[in-house]
GROMACS .gro file of C-alpha atoms in nm:
model
  509
    1MET     CA    1   2.746   5.389   2.561
    2THR     CA    2   2.373   5.380   2.592
    3SER     CA    3   2.117   5.261   2.345
    4HIS     CA    4   1.862   5.490   2.193
    5PRO     CA    5   1.541   5.459   2.394
    6HIS     CA    6   1.332   5.406   2.081
    7ILE     CA    7   1.559   5.117   1.981
    8VAL     CA    8   1.538   4.970   2.331
    9GLY     CA    9   1.161   5.005   2.319
   10ARG     CA   10   1.141   4.833   1.982
   11ARG     CA   11   1.369   4.553   2.094
   12LEU     CA   12   1.172   4.503   2.414
   13ALA     CA   13   0.847   4.509   2.222
   14ALA     CA   14   0.984   4.251   1.977
   15LEU     CA   15   1.096   4.031   2.261
   16LEU     CA   16   0.760   4.064   2.432
   17ILE     CA   17   0.579   3.983   2.108
   18ALA     CA   18   0.806   3.684   2.046
   19ALA     CA   19   0.753   3.565   2.402
   20ALA     CA   20   0.379   3.602   2.361
   21MET     CA   21   0.389   3.411   2.033
   22LEU     CA   22   0.598   3.134   2.186
   23SER     CA   23   0.362   3.119   2.480
   24ALA     CA   24   0.059   3.097   2.250
   25SER     CA   25   0.233   2.833   2.040
   26ALA     CA   26   0.319   2.634   2.351
   27ARG     CA   27  -0.038   2.659   2.472
   28LEU     CA   28  -0.170   2.550   2.132
   29THR     CA   29   0.075   2.258   2.126
   30ALA     CA   30  -0.027   2.159   2.477
   31GLN     CA   31  -0.396   2.186   2.386
   32THR     CA   32  -0.340   1.975   2.074
   33GLN     CA   33  -0.157   1.713   2.278
   34VAL     CA   34  -0.441   1.702   2.530
   35ALA     CA   35  -0.696   1.678   2.250
   36ASP     CA   36  -0.503   1.401   2.077
   37SER     CA   37  -0.475   1.210   2.404
   38ALA     CA   38  -0.847   1.246   2.466
   39LEU     CA   39  -0.918   1.137   2.108
   40THR     CA   40  -0.712   0.825   2.159
   41LEU     CA   41  -0.902   0.743   2.478
   42TRP     CA   42  -1.233   0.790   2.299
   43GLN     CA   43  -1.144   0.582   1.997
   44GLN     CA   44  -1.006   0.296   2.205
   45ARG     CA   45  -1.319   0.248   2.414
   46ASN     CA   46  -1.574  -0.025   2.346
   47SER     CA   47  -1.841   0.117   2.120
   48ALA     CA   48  -2.210   0.032   2.132
   49LEU     CA   49  -2.194   0.047   1.749
   50ALA     CA   50  -1.910  -0.205   1.721
   51THR     CA   51  -1.932  -0.495   1.478
   52SER     CA   52  -1.985  -0.739   1.766
   53ALA     CA   53  -2.283  -0.537   1.889
   54PHE     CA   54  -2.419  -0.528   1.534
   55ALA     CA   55  -2.384  -0.907   1.500
   56ALA     CA   56  -2.588  -0.954   1.819
   57THR     CA   57  -2.890  -0.802   1.641
   58TRP     CA   58  -2.898  -1.026   1.336
   59ARG     CA   59  -3.161  -1.266   1.466
   60THR     CA   60  -3.399  -0.999   1.598
   61THR     CA   61  -3.700  -0.852   1.419
   62PRO     CA   62  -3.668  -0.536   1.207
   63ALA     CA   63  -3.845  -0.330   1.474
   64GLU     CA   64  -3.622  -0.465   1.750
   65PHE     CA   65  -3.312  -0.396   1.545
   66ARG     CA   66  -3.416  -0.036   1.476
   67ARG     CA   67  -3.483   0.028   1.845
   68THR     CA   68  -3.157  -0.134   1.952
   69TRP     CA   69  -2.940   0.027   1.684
   70ASP     CA   70  -3.091   0.374   1.719
   71ALA     CA   71  -3.048   0.349   2.097
   72ALA     CA   72  -2.684   0.251   2.042
   73LEU     CA   73  -2.628   0.565   1.836
   74GLU     CA   74  -2.789   0.782   2.100
   75SER     CA   75  -2.580   0.614   2.370
   76GLU     CA   76  -2.263   0.688   2.176
   77ARG     CA   77  -2.364   1.049   2.127
   78ARG     CA   78  -2.414   1.089   2.500
   79ALA     CA   79  -2.080   0.919   2.567
   80LEU     CA   80  -1.906   1.158   2.326
   81GLU     CA   81  -2.052   1.473   2.482
   82PRO     CA   82  -1.812   1.489   2.784
   83TYR     CA   83  -1.525   1.495   2.534
   84ARG     CA   84  -1.648   1.817   2.373
   85ASP     CA   85  -1.420   2.035   2.587
   86ARG     CA   86  -1.127   1.794   2.555
   87LEU     CA   87  -1.127   1.770   2.175
   88THR     CA   88  -1.082   2.037   1.914
   89ALA     CA   89  -1.403   2.145   1.743
   90SER     CA   90  -1.304   1.969   1.421
   91GLN     CA   91  -1.217   1.649   1.608
   92PHE     CA   92  -1.551   1.650   1.788
   93ASP     CA   93  -1.747   1.707   1.467
   94GLU     CA   94  -1.554   1.433   1.291
   95GLU     CA   95  -1.616   1.179   1.569
   96LEU     CA   96  -1.985   1.263   1.571
   97LEU     CA   97  -2.002   1.208   1.196
   98ARG     CA   98  -1.818   0.879   1.230
   99LEU     CA   99  -2.087   0.760   1.471
  100ARG     CA  100  -2.361   0.855   1.226
  101LEU     CA  101  -2.180   0.683   0.939
  102GLN     CA  102  -2.131   0.364   1.143
  103HIS     CA  103  -2.496   0.366   1.241
  104ALA     CA  104  -2.603   0.407   0.877
  105TRP     CA  105  -2.366   0.125   0.773
  106GLY     CA  106  -2.548  -0.107   1.011
  107ARG     CA  107  -2.886   0.001   0.876
  108VAL     CA  108  -2.771  -0.076   0.520
  109LEU     CA  109  -2.633  -0.423   0.592
  110TRP     CA  110  -2.872  -0.553   0.856
  111PRO     CA  111  -3.141  -0.684   0.615
  112TYR     CA  112  -2.887  -0.914   0.447
  113PHE     CA  113  -2.738  -1.047   0.771
  114ASN     CA  114  -3.085  -1.095   0.917
  115TRP     CA  115  -3.178  -1.306   0.614
  116ARG     CA  116  -2.852  -1.501   0.638
  117GLU     CA  117  -2.877  -1.584   1.007
  118SER     CA  118  -3.252  -1.614   1.067
  119ASP     CA  119  -3.551  -1.794   0.921
  120ALA     CA  120  -3.637  -1.497   0.699
  121SER     CA  121  -3.722  -1.612   0.349
  122ASP     CA  122  -3.588  -1.304   0.173
  123VAL     CA  123  -3.379  -0.991   0.222
  124MET     CA  124  -3.630  -0.727   0.332
  125PRO     CA  125  -3.506  -0.373   0.262
  126ASP     CA  126  -3.522  -0.094   0.518
  127VAL     CA  127  -3.789   0.135   0.372
  128ALA     CA  128  -3.673   0.433   0.581
  129LEU     CA  129  -3.310   0.401   0.480
  130ASP     CA  130  -3.314   0.650   0.192
  131THR     CA  131  -3.434   0.925   0.425
  132LEU     CA  132  -3.146   0.854   0.661
  133ILE     CA  133  -2.885   0.843   0.384
  134ARG     CA  134  -2.994   1.182   0.250
  135THR     CA  135  -2.886   1.340   0.581
  136LEU     CA  136  -2.524   1.224   0.536
  137PRO     CA  137  -2.245   1.394   0.334
  138LEU     CA  138  -2.185   1.102   0.100
  139GLU     CA  139  -2.042   1.309  -0.184
  140ASP     CA  140  -1.842   1.549   0.033
  141GLU     CA  141  -1.479   1.469  -0.047
  142ARG     CA  142  -1.359   1.605   0.287
  143TRP     CA  143  -1.485   1.288   0.455
  144TRP     CA  144  -1.388   1.022   0.201
  145SER     CA  145  -1.075   0.925   0.394
  146LEU     CA  146  -1.277   0.822   0.700
  147PRO     CA  147  -1.292   0.440   0.720
  148GLU     CA  148  -1.659   0.457   0.821
  149HIS     CA  149  -1.734   0.666   0.513
  150ALA     CA  150  -1.558   0.416   0.286
  151ALA     CA  151  -1.739   0.127   0.456
  152LEU     CA  152  -2.077   0.296   0.411
  153ARG     CA  153  -2.011   0.372   0.044
  154GLY     CA  154  -1.911   0.010  -0.012
  155ALA     CA  155  -2.216  -0.123   0.172
  156LEU     CA  156  -2.454   0.101  -0.020
  157VAL     CA  157  -2.309  -0.001  -0.354
  158HIS     CA  158  -2.307  -0.371  -0.266
  159GLU     CA  159  -2.667  -0.377  -0.147
  160ARG     CA  160  -2.791  -0.173  -0.443
  161ALA     CA  161  -2.608  -0.421  -0.668
  162ARG     CA  162  -2.791  -0.705  -0.492
  163THR     CA  163  -3.121  -0.541  -0.588
  164LEU     CA  164  -3.007  -0.486  -0.946
  165LEU     CA  165  -2.901  -0.849  -0.983
  166ALA     CA  166  -3.240  -0.965  -0.861
  167ARG     CA  167  -3.431  -0.735  -1.096
  168ARG     CA  168  -3.221  -0.745  -1.413
  169PRO     CA  169  -3.174  -1.085  -1.581
  170ALA     CA  170  -2.902  -0.946  -1.810
  171LEU     CA  171  -2.676  -0.894  -1.509
  172ARG     CA  172  -2.716  -1.257  -1.405
  173THR     CA  173  -2.545  -1.392  -1.716
  174GLY     CA  174  -2.182  -1.387  -1.822
  175ASP     CA  175  -1.873  -1.309  -1.617
  176ALA     CA  176  -1.798  -1.047  -1.346
  177GLN     CA  177  -2.166  -1.027  -1.255
  178TRP     CA  178  -2.125  -0.851  -0.921
  179LEU     CA  179  -1.865  -0.610  -1.059
  180ARG     CA  180  -2.096  -0.507  -1.341
  181ALA     CA  181  -2.388  -0.468  -1.102
  182GLU     CA  182  -2.180  -0.264  -0.858
  183PHE     CA  183  -2.064  -0.031  -1.137
  184GLU     CA  184  -2.429   0.034  -1.225
  185ALA     CA  185  -2.511   0.082  -0.857
  186ALA     CA  186  -2.234   0.342  -0.823
  187GLN     CA  187  -2.378   0.538  -1.113
  188GLU     CA  188  -2.724   0.533  -0.956
  189LEU     CA  189  -2.611   0.625  -0.605
  190PHE     CA  190  -2.358   0.902  -0.672
  191ARG     CA  191  -2.420   1.208  -0.885
  192SER     CA  192  -2.071   1.355  -0.909
  193GLU     CA  193  -1.810   1.215  -1.144
  194SER     CA  194  -1.545   1.232  -0.872
  195ALA     CA  195  -1.753   1.013  -0.638
  196GLN     CA  196  -1.824   0.764  -0.915
  197ARG     CA  197  -1.456   0.761  -1.007
  198SER     CA  198  -1.348   0.699  -0.647
  199VAL     CA  199  -1.598   0.421  -0.586
  200THR     CA  200  -1.546   0.239  -0.916
  201THR     CA  201  -1.167   0.257  -0.882
  202THR     CA  202  -1.192   0.085  -0.545
  203LEU     CA  203  -1.430  -0.174  -0.690
  204LEU     CA  204  -1.204  -0.251  -0.984
  205LEU     CA  205  -0.884  -0.274  -0.780
  206THR     CA  206  -1.052  -0.497  -0.521
  207HIS     CA  207  -1.193  -0.727  -0.788
  208LEU     CA  208  -0.855  -0.762  -0.960
  209ASP     CA  209  -0.680  -0.825  -0.630
  210GLU     CA  210  -0.927  -1.088  -0.510
  211ASN     CA  211  -1.018  -1.252  -0.843
  212ASN     CA  212  -0.856  -1.213  -1.184
  213GLU     CA  213  -0.887  -1.010  -1.502
  214ARG     CA  214  -1.152  -1.220  -1.674
  215GLY     CA  215  -1.472  -1.027  -1.734
  216VAL     CA  216  -1.314  -0.693  -1.642
  217ASP     CA  217  -1.333  -0.574  -2.003
  218SER     CA  218  -1.709  -0.533  -1.952
  219VAL     CA  219  -1.651  -0.231  -1.723
  220TYR     CA  220  -1.301  -0.112  -1.816
  221ALA     CA  221  -1.404   0.143  -2.082
  222GLN     CA  222  -1.672   0.279  -1.850
  223TRP     CA  223  -1.411   0.328  -1.578
  224VAL     CA  224  -1.163   0.497  -1.814
  225ALA     CA  225  -1.438   0.739  -1.920
  226LEU     CA  226  -1.450   0.860  -1.558
  227ARG     CA  227  -1.090   0.985  -1.597
  228PRO     CA  228  -0.911   0.802  -1.316
  229ASP     CA  229  -0.580   0.943  -1.198
  230SER     CA  230  -0.265   0.814  -1.363
  231ALA     CA  231  -0.148   0.617  -1.056
  232SER     CA  232  -0.478   0.425  -1.038
  233HIS     CA  233  -0.473   0.370  -1.414
  234ARG     CA  234  -0.122   0.223  -1.395
  235ARG     CA  235  -0.217   0.004  -1.099
  236VAL     CA  236  -0.524  -0.140  -1.273
  237ASP     CA  237  -0.335  -0.200  -1.598
  238SER     CA  238  -0.050  -0.361  -1.405
  239LEU     CA  239  -0.282  -0.604  -1.227
  240ILE     CA  240  -0.452  -0.697  -1.553
  241ALA     CA  241  -0.113  -0.756  -1.716
  242ASP     CA  242   0.003  -0.967  -1.421
  243HIS     CA  243  -0.303  -1.191  -1.440
  244ARG     CA  244  -0.261  -1.236  -1.814
  245ALA     CA  245   0.108  -1.311  -1.776
  246ALA     CA  246   0.027  -1.583  -1.522
  247ARG     CA  247  -0.160  -1.769  -1.796
  248ALA     CA  248   0.155  -1.814  -2.003
  249GLY     CA  249   0.386  -2.114  -1.994
  250HIS     CA  250   0.136  -2.393  -1.922
  251ALA     CA  251  -0.152  -2.573  -2.089
  252ILE     CA  252  -0.507  -2.449  -2.032
  253ASP     CA  253  -0.813  -2.666  -2.100
  254THR     CA  254  -1.180  -2.568  -2.093
  255TYR     CA  255  -1.377  -2.828  -1.899
  256ARG     CA  256  -1.721  -2.669  -1.929
  257ARG     CA  257  -1.897  -2.349  -2.038
  258ILE     CA  258  -2.144  -2.140  -1.839
  259ASP     CA  259  -2.332  -1.872  -2.036
  260ASP     CA  260  -2.063  -1.915  -2.301
  261VAL     CA  261  -1.794  -1.830  -2.043
  262PRO     CA  262  -1.526  -2.102  -2.047
  263LEU     CA  263  -1.430  -2.250  -1.711
  264GLU     CA  264  -1.067  -2.347  -1.730
  265LEU     CA  265  -0.820  -2.599  -1.595
  266HIS     CA  266  -0.459  -2.484  -1.563
  267ILE     CA  267  -0.227  -2.782  -1.612
  268LEU     CA  268   0.093  -2.724  -1.413
  269ARG     CA  269   0.363  -2.985  -1.468
  270PRO     CA  270   0.605  -3.094  -1.192
  271THR     CA  271   0.906  -2.874  -1.131
  272ALA     CA  272   1.136  -3.160  -1.024
  273GLY     CA  273   1.186  -3.527  -1.104
  274ASP     CA  274   1.013  -3.658  -1.414
  275THR     CA  275   0.852  -3.340  -1.545
  276SER     CA  276   0.720  -3.476  -1.873
  277GLY     CA  277   0.616  -3.837  -1.810
  278ILE     CA  278   0.294  -3.981  -1.674
  279ARG     CA  279   0.262  -3.860  -1.315
  280PRO     CA  280   0.014  -3.860  -1.025
  281ALA     CA  281  -0.203  -3.548  -1.017
  282MET     CA  282  -0.396  -3.331  -0.777
  283LEU     CA  283  -0.685  -3.106  -0.873
  284TRP     CA  284  -0.640  -2.781  -0.679
  285PHE     CA  285  -0.937  -2.578  -0.547
  286HIS     CA  286  -0.849  -2.227  -0.426
  287GLY     CA  287  -0.997  -2.056  -0.121
  288GLY     CA  288  -1.195  -1.733  -0.096
  289SER     CA  289  -1.509  -1.829   0.100
  290GLY     CA  290  -1.670  -1.932  -0.226
  291THR     CA  291  -1.709  -1.562  -0.302
  292SER     CA  292  -1.376  -1.470  -0.457
  293GLY     CA  293  -1.042  -1.628  -0.543
  294ASN     CA  294  -0.832  -1.724  -0.840
  295TRP     CA  295  -0.687  -2.046  -0.977
  296SER     CA  296  -0.334  -1.928  -0.889
  297HIS     CA  297  -0.402  -1.866  -0.519
  298SER     CA  298  -0.235  -2.123  -0.292
  299PRO     CA  299  -0.065  -2.118   0.051
  300GLY     CA  300   0.241  -2.303  -0.078
  301ILE     CA  301   0.070  -2.640  -0.126
  302VAL     CA  302   0.073  -2.626  -0.507
  303ARG     CA  303   0.441  -2.536  -0.513
  304GLU     CA  304   0.527  -2.822  -0.277
  305LEU     CA  305   0.326  -3.080  -0.468
  306ARG     CA  306   0.490  -2.980  -0.795
  307ARG     CA  307   0.833  -3.000  -0.632
  308LEU     CA  308   0.751  -3.353  -0.523
  309GLY     CA  309   0.671  -3.460  -0.879
  310LEU     CA  310   0.292  -3.418  -0.908
  311VAL     CA  311   0.093  -3.258  -1.184
  312ILE     CA  312  -0.137  -2.986  -1.053
  313VAL     CA  313  -0.466  -2.919  -1.227
  314SER     CA  314  -0.578  -2.584  -1.088
  315VAL     CA  315  -0.952  -2.549  -1.124
  316GLU     CA  316  -1.136  -2.233  -1.214
  317PHE     CA  317  -1.486  -2.269  -1.072
  318ARG     CA  318  -1.783  -2.037  -1.039
  319THR     CA  319  -1.750  -1.796  -0.748
  320GLY     CA  320  -2.002  -1.559  -0.599
  321SER     CA  321  -1.825  -1.249  -0.723
  322ARG     CA  322  -1.793  -1.355  -1.085
  323PHE     CA  323  -2.105  -1.570  -1.133
  324ASP     CA  324  -2.327  -1.504  -0.829
  325ALA     CA  325  -2.282  -1.876  -0.764
  326GLY     CA  326  -2.317  -2.068  -0.439
  327PRO     CA  327  -2.204  -2.400  -0.289
  328ILE     CA  328  -2.418  -2.618  -0.516
  329GLU     CA  329  -2.284  -2.466  -0.837
  330GLN     CA  330  -1.929  -2.489  -0.705
  331ALA     CA  331  -1.975  -2.854  -0.609
  332GLU     CA  332  -2.106  -2.930  -0.956
  333ASP     CA  333  -1.806  -2.754  -1.113
  334ALA     CA  334  -1.569  -2.955  -0.890
  335ARG     CA  335  -1.736  -3.279  -0.994
  336ALA     CA  336  -1.730  -3.183  -1.363
  337ALA     CA  337  -1.362  -3.085  -1.344
  338PHE     CA  338  -1.266  -3.417  -1.188
  339GLU     CA  339  -1.461  -3.614  -1.447
  340TYR     CA  340  -1.293  -3.416  -1.725
  341VAL     CA  341  -0.943  -3.485  -1.592
  342GLN     CA  342  -1.020  -3.852  -1.551
  343ARG     CA  343  -1.151  -3.879  -1.908
  344ASN     CA  344  -0.849  -3.695  -2.047
  345ALA     CA  345  -0.579  -3.842  -1.824
  346ALA     CA  346  -0.383  -4.002  -2.110
  347ARG     CA  347  -0.365  -3.682  -2.313
  348LEU     CA  348  -0.270  -3.483  -2.001
  349ARG     CA  349   0.002  -3.740  -1.914
  350ILE     CA  350  -0.160  -3.818  -1.579
  351ASP     CA  351  -0.180  -4.154  -1.406
  352PRO     CA  352  -0.557  -4.230  -1.411
  353ASN     CA  353  -0.532  -4.434  -1.092
  354ARG     CA  354  -0.364  -4.157  -0.894
  355ILE     CA  355  -0.579  -3.848  -0.935
  356GLY     CA  356  -0.646  -3.672  -0.606
  357VAL     CA  357  -0.799  -3.344  -0.492
  358ALA     CA  358  -0.662  -3.071  -0.268
  359GLY     CA  359  -0.768  -2.729  -0.151
  360PHE     CA  360  -0.748  -2.448   0.099
  361SER     CA  361  -1.037  -2.311   0.308
  362SER     CA  362  -1.357  -2.316   0.098
  363GLY     CA  363  -1.159  -2.496  -0.173
  364ALA     CA  364  -1.064  -2.758   0.086
  365GLY     CA  365  -1.436  -2.798   0.148
  366LEU     CA  366  -1.488  -2.881  -0.219
  367ALA     CA  367  -1.201  -3.131  -0.210
  368LEU     CA  368  -1.336  -3.301   0.102
  369TRP     CA  369  -1.688  -3.302  -0.043
  370LEU     CA  370  -1.557  -3.493  -0.345
  371GLY     CA  371  -1.376  -3.725  -0.105
  372THR     CA  372  -1.695  -3.805   0.087
  373ARG     CA  373  -1.977  -3.753  -0.164
  374GLY     CA  374  -1.786  -3.883  -0.465
  375HIS     CA  375  -1.783  -3.761  -0.824
  376SER     CA  376  -2.007  -4.029  -0.973
  377ALA     CA  377  -2.331  -3.828  -0.977
  378HIS     CA  378  -2.457  -3.476  -1.021
  379ALA     CA  379  -2.440  -3.261  -0.709
  380LEU     CA  380  -2.814  -3.274  -0.644
  381ASP     CA  381  -2.858  -3.650  -0.695
  382THR     CA  382  -2.968  -3.805  -0.366
  383ASP     CA  383  -3.001  -4.172  -0.455
  384VAL     CA  384  -2.641  -4.278  -0.523
  385ALA     CA  385  -2.580  -4.595  -0.323
  386LEU     CA  386  -2.256  -4.615  -0.128
  387PRO     CA  387  -2.115  -4.907  -0.334
  388GLU     CA  388  -2.171  -4.707  -0.654
  389ARG     CA  389  -1.985  -4.394  -0.544
  390ARG     CA  390  -1.656  -4.319  -0.715
  391TYR     CA  391  -1.399  -4.119  -0.524
  392PRO     CA  392  -1.073  -3.937  -0.594
  393ALA     CA  393  -0.764  -4.140  -0.509
  394ALA     CA  394  -0.660  -3.905  -0.226
  395VAL     CA  395  -0.752  -3.580  -0.054
  396ILE     CA  396  -0.537  -3.303   0.098
  397THR     CA  397  -0.699  -3.019   0.291
  398SER     CA  398  -0.575  -2.710   0.472
  399GLY     CA  399  -0.819  -2.513   0.686
  400VAL     CA  400  -1.132  -2.707   0.593
  401CYS     CA  401  -1.478  -2.645   0.740
  402VAL     CA  402  -1.601  -3.003   0.776
  403ASP     CA  403  -1.949  -2.906   0.897
  404PRO     CA  404  -2.044  -2.599   0.689
  405ALA     CA  405  -2.410  -2.643   0.777
  406GLY     CA  406  -2.339  -2.666   1.150
  407PRO     CA  407  -2.405  -2.409   1.423
  408LYS     CA  408  -2.042  -2.292   1.442
  409GLU     CA  409  -2.047  -2.156   1.087
  410ASP     CA  410  -2.236  -1.857   0.953
  411GLY     CA  411  -2.570  -1.908   0.783
  412TYR     CA  412  -2.470  -1.830   0.424
  413PHE     CA  413  -2.400  -2.193   0.332
  414ARG     CA  414  -2.725  -2.314   0.487
  415LYS     CA  415  -2.929  -2.044   0.315
  416ARG     CA  416  -2.786  -2.090  -0.031
  417VAL     CA  417  -2.800  -2.470  -0.027
  418SER     CA  418  -3.141  -2.504   0.138
  419GLU     CA  419  -3.301  -2.314  -0.150
  420ARG     CA  420  -3.246  -2.624  -0.366
  421ALA     CA  421  -3.141  -2.922  -0.152
  422SER     CA  422  -3.080  -3.067   0.189
  423VAL     CA  423  -2.776  -2.897   0.341
  424ARG     CA  424  -2.652  -3.230   0.478
  425LEU     CA  425  -2.599  -3.350   0.122
  426PHE     CA  426  -2.313  -3.101   0.104
  427SER     CA  427  -2.167  -3.140   0.454
  428PRO     CA  428  -1.860  -3.372   0.460
  429ILE     CA  429  -1.900  -3.471   0.824
  430ASP     CA  430  -2.247  -3.607   0.743
  431LEU     CA  431  -2.119  -3.806   0.444
  432ILE     CA  432  -1.852  -4.017   0.614
  433ALA     CA  433  -1.861  -4.382   0.509
  434ALA     CA  434  -1.624  -4.676   0.481
  435GLY     CA  435  -1.420  -4.702   0.164
  436GLN     CA  436  -1.346  -4.333   0.124
  437PRO     CA  437  -1.004  -4.215   0.002
  438ARG     CA  438  -0.686  -4.166   0.202
  439THR     CA  439  -0.685  -3.815   0.340
  440LEU     CA  440  -0.435  -3.568   0.482
  441MET     CA  441  -0.589  -3.289   0.690
  442ILE     CA  442  -0.361  -2.999   0.790
  443HIS     CA  443  -0.530  -2.763   1.033
  444ALA     CA  444  -0.421  -2.458   1.233
  445ALA     CA  445  -0.474  -2.503   1.606
  446ASN     CA  446  -0.610  -2.148   1.635
  447ASP     CA  447  -0.810  -2.143   1.314
  448GLU     CA  448  -1.056  -1.857   1.348
  449TYR     CA  449  -1.273  -1.953   1.050
  450CYS     CA  450  -1.298  -2.333   1.037
  451ASP     CA  451  -1.330  -2.506   1.372
  452PHE     CA  452  -1.028  -2.711   1.478
  453THR     CA  453  -1.219  -2.952   1.703
  454ASP     CA  454  -1.470  -3.026   1.428
  455ALA     CA  455  -1.190  -3.104   1.183
  456GLU     CA  456  -1.021  -3.331   1.435
  457ARG     CA  457  -1.355  -3.499   1.508
  458PHE     CA  458  -1.401  -3.565   1.136
  459SER     CA  459  -1.064  -3.742   1.122
  460VAL     CA  460  -1.154  -3.960   1.421
  461MET     CA  461  -1.497  -4.048   1.283
  462SER     CA  462  -1.362  -4.131   0.938
  463GLY     CA  463  -1.080  -4.336   1.084
  464ALA     CA  464  -1.326  -4.526   1.302
  465VAL     CA  465  -1.495  -4.672   0.991
  466GLY     CA  466  -1.162  -4.784   0.850
  467ASN     CA  467  -1.054  -4.492   0.634
  468ASP     CA  468  -0.688  -4.388   0.618
  469VAL     CA  469  -0.692  -4.032   0.758
  470TRP     CA  470  -0.396  -3.832   0.886
  471PHE     CA  471  -0.473  -3.524   1.093
  472VAL     CA  472  -0.181  -3.282   1.133
  473PRO     CA  473  -0.231  -2.990   1.373
  474VAL     CA  474  -0.023  -2.674   1.328
  475PRO     CA  475   0.043  -2.532   1.677
  476ASN     CA  476  -0.003  -2.160   1.748
  477ALA     CA  477  -0.120  -2.097   1.392
  478THR     CA  478  -0.426  -1.929   1.241
  479HIS     CA  479  -0.627  -1.994   0.926
  480PHE     CA  480  -0.389  -1.831   0.675
  481PHE     CA  481  -0.067  -1.968   0.824
  482GLY     CA  482   0.039  -2.122   0.494
  483PHE     CA  483   0.087  -1.780   0.338
  484TYR     CA  484   0.323  -1.631   0.597
  485ASP     CA  485   0.405  -1.858   0.897
  486ARG     CA  486   0.743  -2.020   0.830
  487SER     CA  487   0.722  -2.277   1.107
  488GLY     CA  488   0.371  -2.371   0.998
  489GLN     CA  489   0.483  -2.393   0.636
  490ALA     CA  490   0.759  -2.634   0.738
  491ILE     CA  491   0.505  -2.857   0.917
  492MET     CA  492   0.281  -2.846   0.609
  493ARG     CA  493   0.563  -2.938   0.369
  494SER     CA  494   0.678  -3.225   0.590
  495ALA     CA  495   0.322  -3.359   0.627
  496ILE     CA  496   0.263  -3.351   0.250
  497GLU     CA  497   0.588  -3.531   0.174
  498ASP     CA  498   0.523  -3.797   0.440
  499ALA     CA  499   0.166  -3.853   0.318
  500LEU     CA  500   0.269  -3.891  -0.046
  501ALA     CA  501   0.535  -4.144   0.054
  502HIS     CA  502   0.280  -4.330   0.268
  503TRP     CA  503   0.040  -4.346  -0.027
  504GLY     CA  504   0.310  -4.470  -0.264
  505TRP     CA  505   0.297  -4.152  -0.472
  506LEU     CA  506   0.650  -4.052  -0.379
  507HIS     CA  507   0.952  -4.280  -0.390
  508ARG     CA  508   1.230  -4.162  -0.162
  509PRO     CA  509   1.586  -4.274  -0.238
   0.00000   0.00000   0.00000
């Protein structure tokens, strides 16, 4: 039996068409694989527009920076060109745009970093920047998922907010100062509601994640009016509710007011032993580079101290994000908080002779500043004689920068302090003297933010004048080890317990 020739022809044609389609699909798959491989090679190479290359320009002049940074963009364009035939057209266009966005990001941020790291007296804006920004698709939603696009949007908003804060006194009072300024900046920079909604949602979520809910009411209604999606709305409301819930179940005192905003102390009683009697106490200063942070942030130290029978007084102090405050204002808040606790020790059921200070990162800097400068004078007083200084009873630090004005740290501390005082007045390593309190310093051996050798040198120098200082290194650990490194956490807990027993604050059976 033979098949009808028309049927055979149709079947053969179908098979040939299918084969051709499979062949085209295979070729397309192969081309895509080649393009993806080439894209990976391109993206993994060292870029002339990398953050490290950008940092190398911070101490140059504006003209030198422009020449260097523009040349870096041109170099990257030339380096991308040989990939044109190895990438898909859309991949090539996207990579070219990413270069332009990264270049613009550097142009936006360079004036600030130049001010921070050089002798420049002010942040000098790039007068040609607006022309450059107008050439970029800032409001084109197709590109919003690119990390360089998000970084540029954030940089533009932040730097416009800096200008608004400088020009508008009303923004420099009250709470959430930077958040309010950045919301206004977003409205000025982006015309479309969708762009404003995207930017402000990111701002609000970041603020709530890094700070707390206080002051957020000043922008919340404005954000809701932009009609955020339901998932973002639930996330924001959940974070606000979580922060408010954390305030329940313990006493809260106001130790001072700034622009009618109360700065609070959260009194956390021990969780073991005598939980209601008169107990030793530690004031806790959270980290966050002085820019952000919340009273509840701690890498396990607060929990351990409470377990060992101490009262924790967690201090809310002025941060850069909420109050546009710097090291001097934060030092003054730390001093005022300690004085308040000491005055109210009986009411707070705290032993007045055993009130110490503890902190992580920038908060550890505040604790160590109180332990070397003392709390007996205002932060800017320069004539307090050593015999007249009053100190906390003890100090515990984790990840402390002992020489914040030194060459190993960035220039922000030096710039902010030098506007009003000598930076050495706020540098613990320059304030070492005999008679300072017993101190436990816990420090990660691979700390990438606060120098390990400087911290160890501080302990040696302080011990050499007769102070009781324990320095506990945490091997193979980095700055934030206390939040996730179990072996480092075990070392930290053991060191705290041993130190408290050594000081007579803990009585082992």
